[in-house]
mmCIF file of C-alpha atoms in Angstrom:
data_model
loop_
_atom_site.group_PDB
_atom_site.id
_atom_site.type_symbol
_atom_site.label_atom_id
_atom_site.label_comp_id
_atom_site.label_asym_id
_atom_site.label_seq_id
_atom_site.Cartn_x
_atom_site.Cartn_y
_atom_site.Cartn_z
ATOM 1 C CA MET A 1 17.731 5.519 5.344
ATOM 2 C CA GLY A 2 16.001 3.310 7.828
ATOM 3 C CA GLU A 3 16.288 -0.117 9.137
ATOM 4 C CA LEU A 4 14.718 -2.251 6.585
ATOM 5 C CA GLU A 5 15.857 -0.286 3.714
ATOM 6 C CA ASP A 6 19.539 -0.611 4.946
ATOM 7 C CA ALA A 7 19.176 -4.768 5.888
ATOM 8 C CA LEU A 8 18.346 -4.976 2.430
ATOM 9 C CA ALA A 9 20.520 -2.513 0.705
ATOM 10 C CA ARG A 10 23.622 -4.861 2.110
ATOM 11 C CA THR A 11 21.624 -7.730 1.129
ATOM 12 C CA GLU A 12 21.393 -6.637 -1.846
ATOM 13 C CA ARG A 13 25.074 -5.352 -2.195
ATOM 14 C CA ASP A 14 26.048 -9.362 -0.568
ATOM 15 C CA ALA A 15 24.073 -11.088 -3.168
ATOM 16 C CA GLU A 16 25.592 -9.035 -6.128
ATOM 17 C CA LEU A 17 28.853 -9.988 -4.506
ATOM 18 C CA ALA A 18 27.827 -13.493 -4.135
ATOM 19 C CA ALA A 19 26.853 -13.774 -7.581
ATOM 20 C CA GLY A 20 30.229 -12.391 -8.744
ATOM 21 C CA THR A 21 32.089 -15.686 -7.595
ATOM 22 C CA ALA A 22 29.181 -17.995 -8.544
ATOM 23 C CA ALA A 23 29.799 -16.103 -12.266
ATOM 24 C CA ARG A 24 33.359 -16.742 -12.142
ATOM 25 C CA LEU A 25 33.051 -20.435 -10.936
ATOM 26 C CA LEU A 26 30.472 -20.835 -14.370
ATOM 27 C CA ARG A 27 32.919 -18.970 -16.294
ATOM 28 C CA LEU A 28 36.254 -21.716 -15.054
ATOM 29 C CA LEU A 29 33.658 -24.399 -15.427
ATOM 30 C CA LYS A 30 32.962 -23.400 -19.284
ATOM 31 C CA ARG A 31 36.507 -23.079 -19.599
ATOM 32 C CA ALA A 32 37.631 -26.598 -18.931
ATOM 33 C CA GLN A 33 34.573 -28.012 -20.912
ATOM 34 C CA SER A 34 36.008 -25.937 -24.121
ATOM 35 C CA ALA A 35 39.570 -27.546 -23.294
ATOM 36 C CA ALA A 36 38.317 -30.974 -22.853
ATOM 37 C CA SER A 37 36.213 -30.625 -26.188
ATOM 38 C CA SER A 38 39.849 -29.518 -28.066
ATOM 39 C CA GLY A 39 41.691 -31.894 -26.105
ATOM 40 C CA ASN A 40 43.836 -28.855 -24.474
ATOM 41 C CA LEU A 41 44.865 -30.631 -20.890
ATOM 42 C CA GLY A 42 47.237 -27.616 -19.742
ATOM 43 C CA THR A 43 44.254 -25.104 -20.039
ATOM 44 C CA MET A 44 41.547 -28.203 -18.898
ATOM 45 C CA GLU A 45 44.126 -28.928 -15.844
ATOM 46 C CA ARG A 46 44.201 -24.893 -14.594
ATOM 47 C CA ALA A 47 40.492 -24.688 -15.049
ATOM 48 C CA PHE A 48 40.068 -27.501 -12.650
ATOM 49 C CA SER A 49 42.260 -25.870 -9.746
ATOM 50 C CA ASP A 50 40.864 -22.408 -10.507
ATOM 51 C CA ALA A 51 37.325 -23.401 -10.254
ATOM 52 C CA ASP A 52 38.342 -25.161 -6.747
ATOM 53 C CA GLN A 53 39.476 -21.805 -5.754
ATOM 54 C CA ALA A 54 36.450 -20.525 -7.182
ATOM 55 C CA LEU A 55 33.964 -22.566 -5.326
ATOM 56 C CA ALA A 56 35.414 -22.352 -2.277
ATOM 57 C CA GLU A 57 34.889 -18.150 -2.640
ATOM 58 C CA ALA A 58 31.340 -18.522 -4.138
ATOM 59 C CA LEU A 59 30.312 -20.793 -0.733
ATOM 60 C CA GLU A 60 32.189 -18.399 1.600
ATOM 61 C CA SER A 61 30.332 -14.793 0.227
ATOM 62 C CA LEU A 62 27.279 -17.305 0.391
ATOM 63 C CA GLN A 63 27.606 -17.881 3.875
ATOM 64 C CA VAL A 64 27.846 -14.235 3.979
ATOM 65 C CA LEU A 65 24.728 -13.344 2.142
ATOM 66 C CA ARG A 66 23.004 -15.946 4.372
ATOM 67 C CA ASN A 67 23.941 -15.218 7.609
ATOM 68 C CA GLY A 68 24.017 -11.110 7.064
ATOM 69 C CA TRP A 69 19.803 -11.523 6.528
ATOM 70 C CA GLY A 70 18.111 -12.306 9.950
ATOM 71 C CA PHE A 71 15.653 -9.221 9.980
ATOM 72 C CA ASP A 72 12.343 -9.853 12.181
ATOM 73 C CA PHE A 73 10.036 -7.906 9.460
ATOM 74 C CA GLU A 74 6.869 -9.088 11.761
ATOM 75 C CA GLY A 75 8.215 -7.395 14.747
ATOM 76 C CA TYR A 76 9.506 -4.296 13.195
ATOM 77 C CA ALA A 77 5.996 -3.707 11.750
ATOM 78 C CA THR A 78 3.956 -4.593 14.375
ATOM 79 C CA ARG A 79 5.751 -1.954 16.853
ATOM 80 C CA GLY A 80 4.919 0.466 14.034
ATOM 81 C CA ALA A 81 8.012 1.260 12.823
ATOM 82 C CA PHE A 82 7.724 -0.230 9.521
ATOM 83 C CA VAL A 83 5.060 2.728 8.599
ATOM 84 C CA GLU A 84 7.276 5.606 10.308
ATOM 85 C CA GLU A 85 9.712 4.190 7.657
ATOM 86 C CA ILE A 86 7.262 4.119 4.925
ATOM 87 C CA LEU A 87 6.800 7.896 5.789
ATOM 88 C CA SER A 88 10.359 8.950 6.025
ATOM 89 C CA SER A 89 10.971 7.562 2.859
ATOM 90 C CA ALA A 90 7.773 9.427 1.146
ATOM 91 C CA ARG A 91 9.285 12.525 2.099
ATOM 92 C CA ALA A 92 12.520 11.732 0.925
ATOM 93 C CA ALA A 93 10.985 11.675 -2.702
ATOM 94 C CA ASN A 94 8.812 14.626 -2.057
ATOM 95 C CA LEU A 95 5.527 12.037 -1.312
ATOM 96 C CA THR A 96 2.861 13.501 0.855
ATOM 97 C CA ALA A 97 1.723 10.539 2.950
ATOM 98 C CA TYR A 98 0.264 10.281 6.920
ATOM 99 C CA GLU A 99 -0.468 7.620 9.160
ATOM 100 C CA SER A 100 -3.979 7.526 10.872
ATOM 101 C CA ASP A 101 -4.985 4.348 13.020
ATOM 102 C CA GLY A 102 -1.723 2.346 11.802
ATOM 103 C CA VAL A 103 -2.747 2.689 7.872
ATOM 104 C CA VAL A 104 -0.524 5.181 5.203
ATOM 105 C CA LEU A 105 -2.698 7.819 3.514
ATOM 106 C CA ALA A 106 -1.260 9.126 0.341
ATOM 107 C CA PHE A 107 -4.125 10.266 -1.289
ATOM 108 C CA PRO A 108 -6.093 8.609 -2.568
ATOM 109 C CA VAL A 109 -3.676 6.050 -1.593
ATOM 110 C CA LEU A 110 -4.861 3.399 1.419
ATOM 111 C CA LEU A 111 -1.469 0.907 2.471
ATOM 112 C CA ARG A 112 -2.044 -1.312 5.196
ATOM 113 C CA VAL A 113 0.875 -3.208 6.627
ATOM 114 C CA LEU A 114 0.255 -7.240 6.935
ATOM 115 C CA PRO A 115 2.855 -8.130 9.233
ATOM 116 C CA ALA A 116 2.140 -11.792 9.714
ATOM 117 C CA GLU A 117 1.961 -12.095 5.539
ATOM 118 C CA ARG A 118 5.197 -9.731 5.244
ATOM 119 C CA ALA A 119 3.221 -7.762 3.160
ATOM 120 C CA VAL A 120 1.357 -4.902 2.397
ATOM 121 C CA ARG A 121 -1.732 -3.798 0.360
ATOM 122 C CA PHE A 122 -2.332 -0.939 -1.496
ATOM 123 C CA ASP A 123 -6.114 -0.744 -1.133
ATOM 124 C CA LYS A 124 -7.384 -4.035 -2.166
ATOM 125 C CA ALA A 125 -3.976 -5.040 -3.917
ATOM 126 C CA ARG A 126 -1.703 -7.399 -1.481
ATOM 127 C CA ALA A 127 1.671 -7.048 -2.526
ATOM 128 C CA ARG A 128 4.985 -8.705 -1.400
ATOM 129 C CA ASN A 129 7.412 -5.800 -2.030
ATOM 130 C CA VAL A 130 8.029 -4.469 0.958
ATOM 131 C CA ARG A 131 11.425 -2.500 0.603
ATOM 132 C CA PRO A 132 10.328 0.837 1.651
ATOM 133 C CA THR A 133 11.808 2.961 -1.276
ATOM 134 C CA ALA A 134 9.971 0.392 -3.638
ATOM 135 C CA VAL A 135 6.234 0.646 -1.664
ATOM 136 C CA VAL A 136 6.826 4.561 -1.902
ATOM 137 C CA ARG A 137 7.567 4.572 -5.900
ATOM 138 C CA GLU A 138 4.372 1.987 -5.875
ATOM 139 C CA ILE A 139 2.672 4.917 -4.043
ATOM 140 C CA ALA A 140 3.631 7.211 -6.831
ATOM 141 C CA ARG A 141 2.395 4.758 -9.476
ATOM 142 C CA LEU A 142 -1.188 3.835 -8.345
ATOM 143 C CA GLN A 143 -1.540 7.818 -7.583
ATOM 144 C CA LYS A 144 -1.510 8.444 -11.183
ATOM 145 C CA ARG A 145 -4.196 6.136 -11.776
ATOM 146 C CA PRO A 146 -7.219 7.089 -13.370
ATOM 147 C CA ASP A 147 -10.490 7.422 -10.685
ATOM 148 C CA ARG A 148 -12.172 3.710 -10.950
ATOM 149 C CA LEU A 149 -14.921 4.546 -8.321
ATOM 150 C CA GLY A 150 -15.306 7.845 -10.023
ATOM 151 C CA THR A 151 -17.328 10.573 -7.606
ATOM 152 C CA SER A 152 -20.528 10.293 -9.461
ATOM 153 C CA ARG A 153 -20.778 6.565 -8.738
ATOM 154 C CA PHE A 154 -20.068 6.917 -5.083
ATOM 155 C CA LEU A 155 -22.423 9.958 -4.960
ATOM 156 C CA LYS A 156 -25.293 7.380 -6.289
ATOM 157 C CA THR A 157 -24.067 4.480 -3.386
ATOM 158 C CA LEU A 158 -24.703 7.273 -1.080
ATOM 159 C CA LEU A 159 -27.966 8.214 -2.167
ATOM 160 C CA LYS A 160 -29.016 4.795 -1.919
ATOM 161 C CA ALA A 161 -28.417 3.866 1.469
ATOM 162 C CA TYR A 162 -29.759 7.236 2.472
ATOM 163 C CA LEU A 163 -32.032 6.447 0.909
ATOM 164 C CA VAL A 164 -32.503 3.069 2.173
ATOM 165 C CA GLU A 165 -32.079 4.314 6.016
ATOM 166 C CA THR A 166 -34.908 6.893 5.657
ATOM 167 C CA GLY A 167 -37.668 5.319 3.537
ATOM 168 C CA GLY A 168 -37.150 7.223 0.731
ATOM 169 C CA VAL A 169 -37.573 10.208 1.992
ATOM 170 C CA PRO A 170 -35.084 13.461 1.259
ATOM 171 C CA GLY A 171 -34.599 15.939 3.865
ATOM 172 C CA ARG A 172 -33.065 13.981 6.961
ATOM 173 C CA GLN A 173 -30.147 14.220 8.353
ATOM 174 C CA VAL A 174 -28.301 10.302 8.791
ATOM 175 C CA ARG A 175 -25.486 9.717 10.791
ATOM 176 C CA LEU A 176 -22.310 8.955 7.997
ATOM 177 C CA SER A 177 -21.466 5.571 10.245
ATOM 178 C CA ARG A 178 -24.908 4.336 9.719
ATOM 179 C CA ILE A 179 -24.586 4.927 6.043
ATOM 180 C CA GLN A 180 -21.289 2.811 6.370
ATOM 181 C CA GLU A 181 -22.670 0.192 8.323
ATOM 182 C CA LEU A 182 -25.318 -0.418 5.541
ATOM 183 C CA LEU A 183 -22.270 -0.231 2.852
ATOM 184 C CA THR A 184 -20.227 -2.646 4.488
ATOM 185 C CA LEU A 185 -23.452 -5.168 4.884
ATOM 186 C CA LEU A 186 -22.978 -5.708 0.929
ATOM 187 C CA PRO A 187 -21.417 -8.951 -0.305
ATOM 188 C CA ARG A 188 -17.943 -8.805 -0.967
ATOM 189 C CA LYS A 189 -14.911 -10.832 -2.425
ATOM 190 C CA GLY A 190 -13.107 -12.809 0.057
ATOM 191 C CA ASP A 191 -11.642 -10.396 2.616
ATOM 192 C CA GLU A 192 -12.505 -7.096 0.690
ATOM 193 C CA GLU A 193 -14.076 -5.378 3.577
ATOM 194 C CA TYR A 194 -15.260 -1.848 2.554
ATOM 195 C CA THR A 195 -13.399 -0.464 6.048
ATOM 196 C CA ARG A 196 -13.983 2.772 8.089
ATOM 197 C CA GLN A 197 -10.927 4.550 6.682
ATOM 198 C CA GLU A 198 -11.951 3.567 2.800
ATOM 199 C CA PHE A 199 -15.168 5.511 3.427
ATOM 200 C CA ALA A 200 -13.592 8.406 4.959
ATOM 201 C CA ARG A 201 -10.675 8.589 1.905
ATOM 202 C CA ASP A 202 -13.969 8.197 -0.563
ATOM 203 C CA LEU A 203 -15.932 10.658 1.622
ATOM 204 C CA TYR A 204 -13.015 13.384 1.111
ATOM 205 C CA ARG A 205 -12.417 12.689 -2.260
ATOM 206 C CA LEU A 206 -16.248 13.197 -2.727
ATOM 207 C CA ASP A 207 -16.432 16.378 -0.780
ATOM 208 C CA ARG A 208 -13.315 17.809 -2.107
ATOM 209 C CA SER A 209 -14.821 17.566 -5.971
ATOM 210 C CA ASN A 210 -17.731 19.495 -5.227
ATOM 211 C CA GLU A 211 -20.154 17.060 -7.216
ATOM 212 C CA LEU A 212 -22.792 16.976 -4.884
ATOM 213 C CA VAL A 213 -25.489 17.266 -7.258
ATOM 214 C CA THR A 214 -26.430 13.759 -8.913
ATOM 215 C CA ASP A 215 -26.090 13.343 -12.395
ATOM 216 C CA ASP A 216 -29.912 13.904 -12.866
ATOM 217 C CA GLU A 217 -30.030 17.031 -10.861
ATOM 218 C CA LYS A 218 -32.329 15.444 -9.155
ATOM 219 C CA TYR A 219 -31.064 15.329 -5.237
ATOM 220 C CA ARG A 220 -27.942 17.679 -3.601
ATOM 221 C CA CYS A 221 -25.983 16.056 -0.451
ATOM 222 C CA LYS A 222 -24.335 18.228 1.903
ATOM 223 C CA LEU A 223 -21.737 16.617 4.239
ATOM 224 C CA ALA A 224 -21.558 17.991 7.509
ATOM 225 C CA ALA A 225 -18.893 17.957 10.550
ATOM 226 C CA SER A 226 -20.480 17.788 14.153
ATOM 227 C CA THR A 227 -19.401 17.449 17.933
ATOM 228 C CA GLY A 228 -20.521 13.675 17.664
ATOM 229 C CA THR A 229 -18.540 10.925 19.761
ATOM 230 C CA ARG A 230 -15.132 9.701 17.644
ATOM 231 C CA GLN A 231 -17.584 6.738 17.442
ATOM 232 C CA ASN A 232 -19.874 8.008 14.793
ATOM 233 C CA LEU A 233 -17.339 10.584 13.263
ATOM 234 C CA ILE A 234 -15.770 9.676 9.956
ATOM 235 C CA GLN A 235 -12.653 11.199 10.358
ATOM 236 C CA VAL A 236 -9.602 11.322 7.135
ATOM 237 C CA VAL A 237 -6.027 13.058 6.925
ATOM 238 C CA GLY A 238 -6.382 15.466 3.643
ATOM 239 C CA GLU A 239 -3.953 15.827 1.346
ATOM 240 C CA ASP A 240 -2.713 19.135 3.452
ATOM 241 C CA GLY A 241 -2.469 16.907 6.623
ATOM 242 C CA ARG A 242 -5.183 18.153 8.202
ATOM 243 C CA THR A 243 -7.977 16.135 9.764
ATOM 244 C CA ARG A 244 -11.738 16.494 8.159
ATOM 245 C CA ASP A 245 -14.785 15.179 10.115
ATOM 246 C CA TYR A 246 -17.487 14.377 8.653
ATOM 247 C CA PHE A 247 -20.814 13.257 11.178
ATOM 248 C CA VAL A 248 -23.790 13.566 9.130
ATOM 249 C CA ILE A 249 -25.059 13.448 5.042
ATOM 250 C CA THR A 250 -28.613 15.319 4.406
ATOM 251 C CA VAL A 251 -30.040 14.696 0.883
ATOM 252 C CA GLU A 252 -32.338 17.340 -0.331
ATOM 253 C CA ALA A 253 -34.910 17.350 -3.683
ATOM 254 C CA THR A 254 -33.696 20.223 -5.753
#
């Protein structure tokens, strides 16, 4: 296990012990209550004495619980150790995941860490549960979701942006980095920026689907890599761990 997983497992055990002492104290108080209701003075007074001891034990276990937790999640996440622990937990669960520019890709899920918020974000959904094994379970669950975007819908979006850039004329090569710039101009809710990693993931999803002809069969799109600069390359780590480069898109009339 990693640092955060270990720290949370230890705190979980400490909390279980504290809960046990609190439960014993509650049982003794209920015993005193029951004895008082029937007038059993001996049982009531013994319950008082036992409750005093149980209270001391409960306070001690609470102190152990509080003192045992002092994990600096923000620092841990900022230096990249949290991402490494996520990847390690994913491997242990036989889940394929890779890191690229601080983002974890477990196709098709993109995971970002929000250190200052002590949270993570699965695609657009922010989550406060950051225990590595819990994060990996959520990734596995999300991987089974139906594709809400759909390659057909994404292809239409690409086509619209392409035709805006070319003035409606097919046949030209257009840098995909320019297409991504056009797509980020669209109004979005809150901080839901359409990031480069998301664009790369969606390109890869489209490419691997081989669904490059529009539904009306009027246009065919071709994605190509090139020797473009890193600034203009759209890169994604595929399911096999290999990096795919996308540079230009060409749309041809069928």
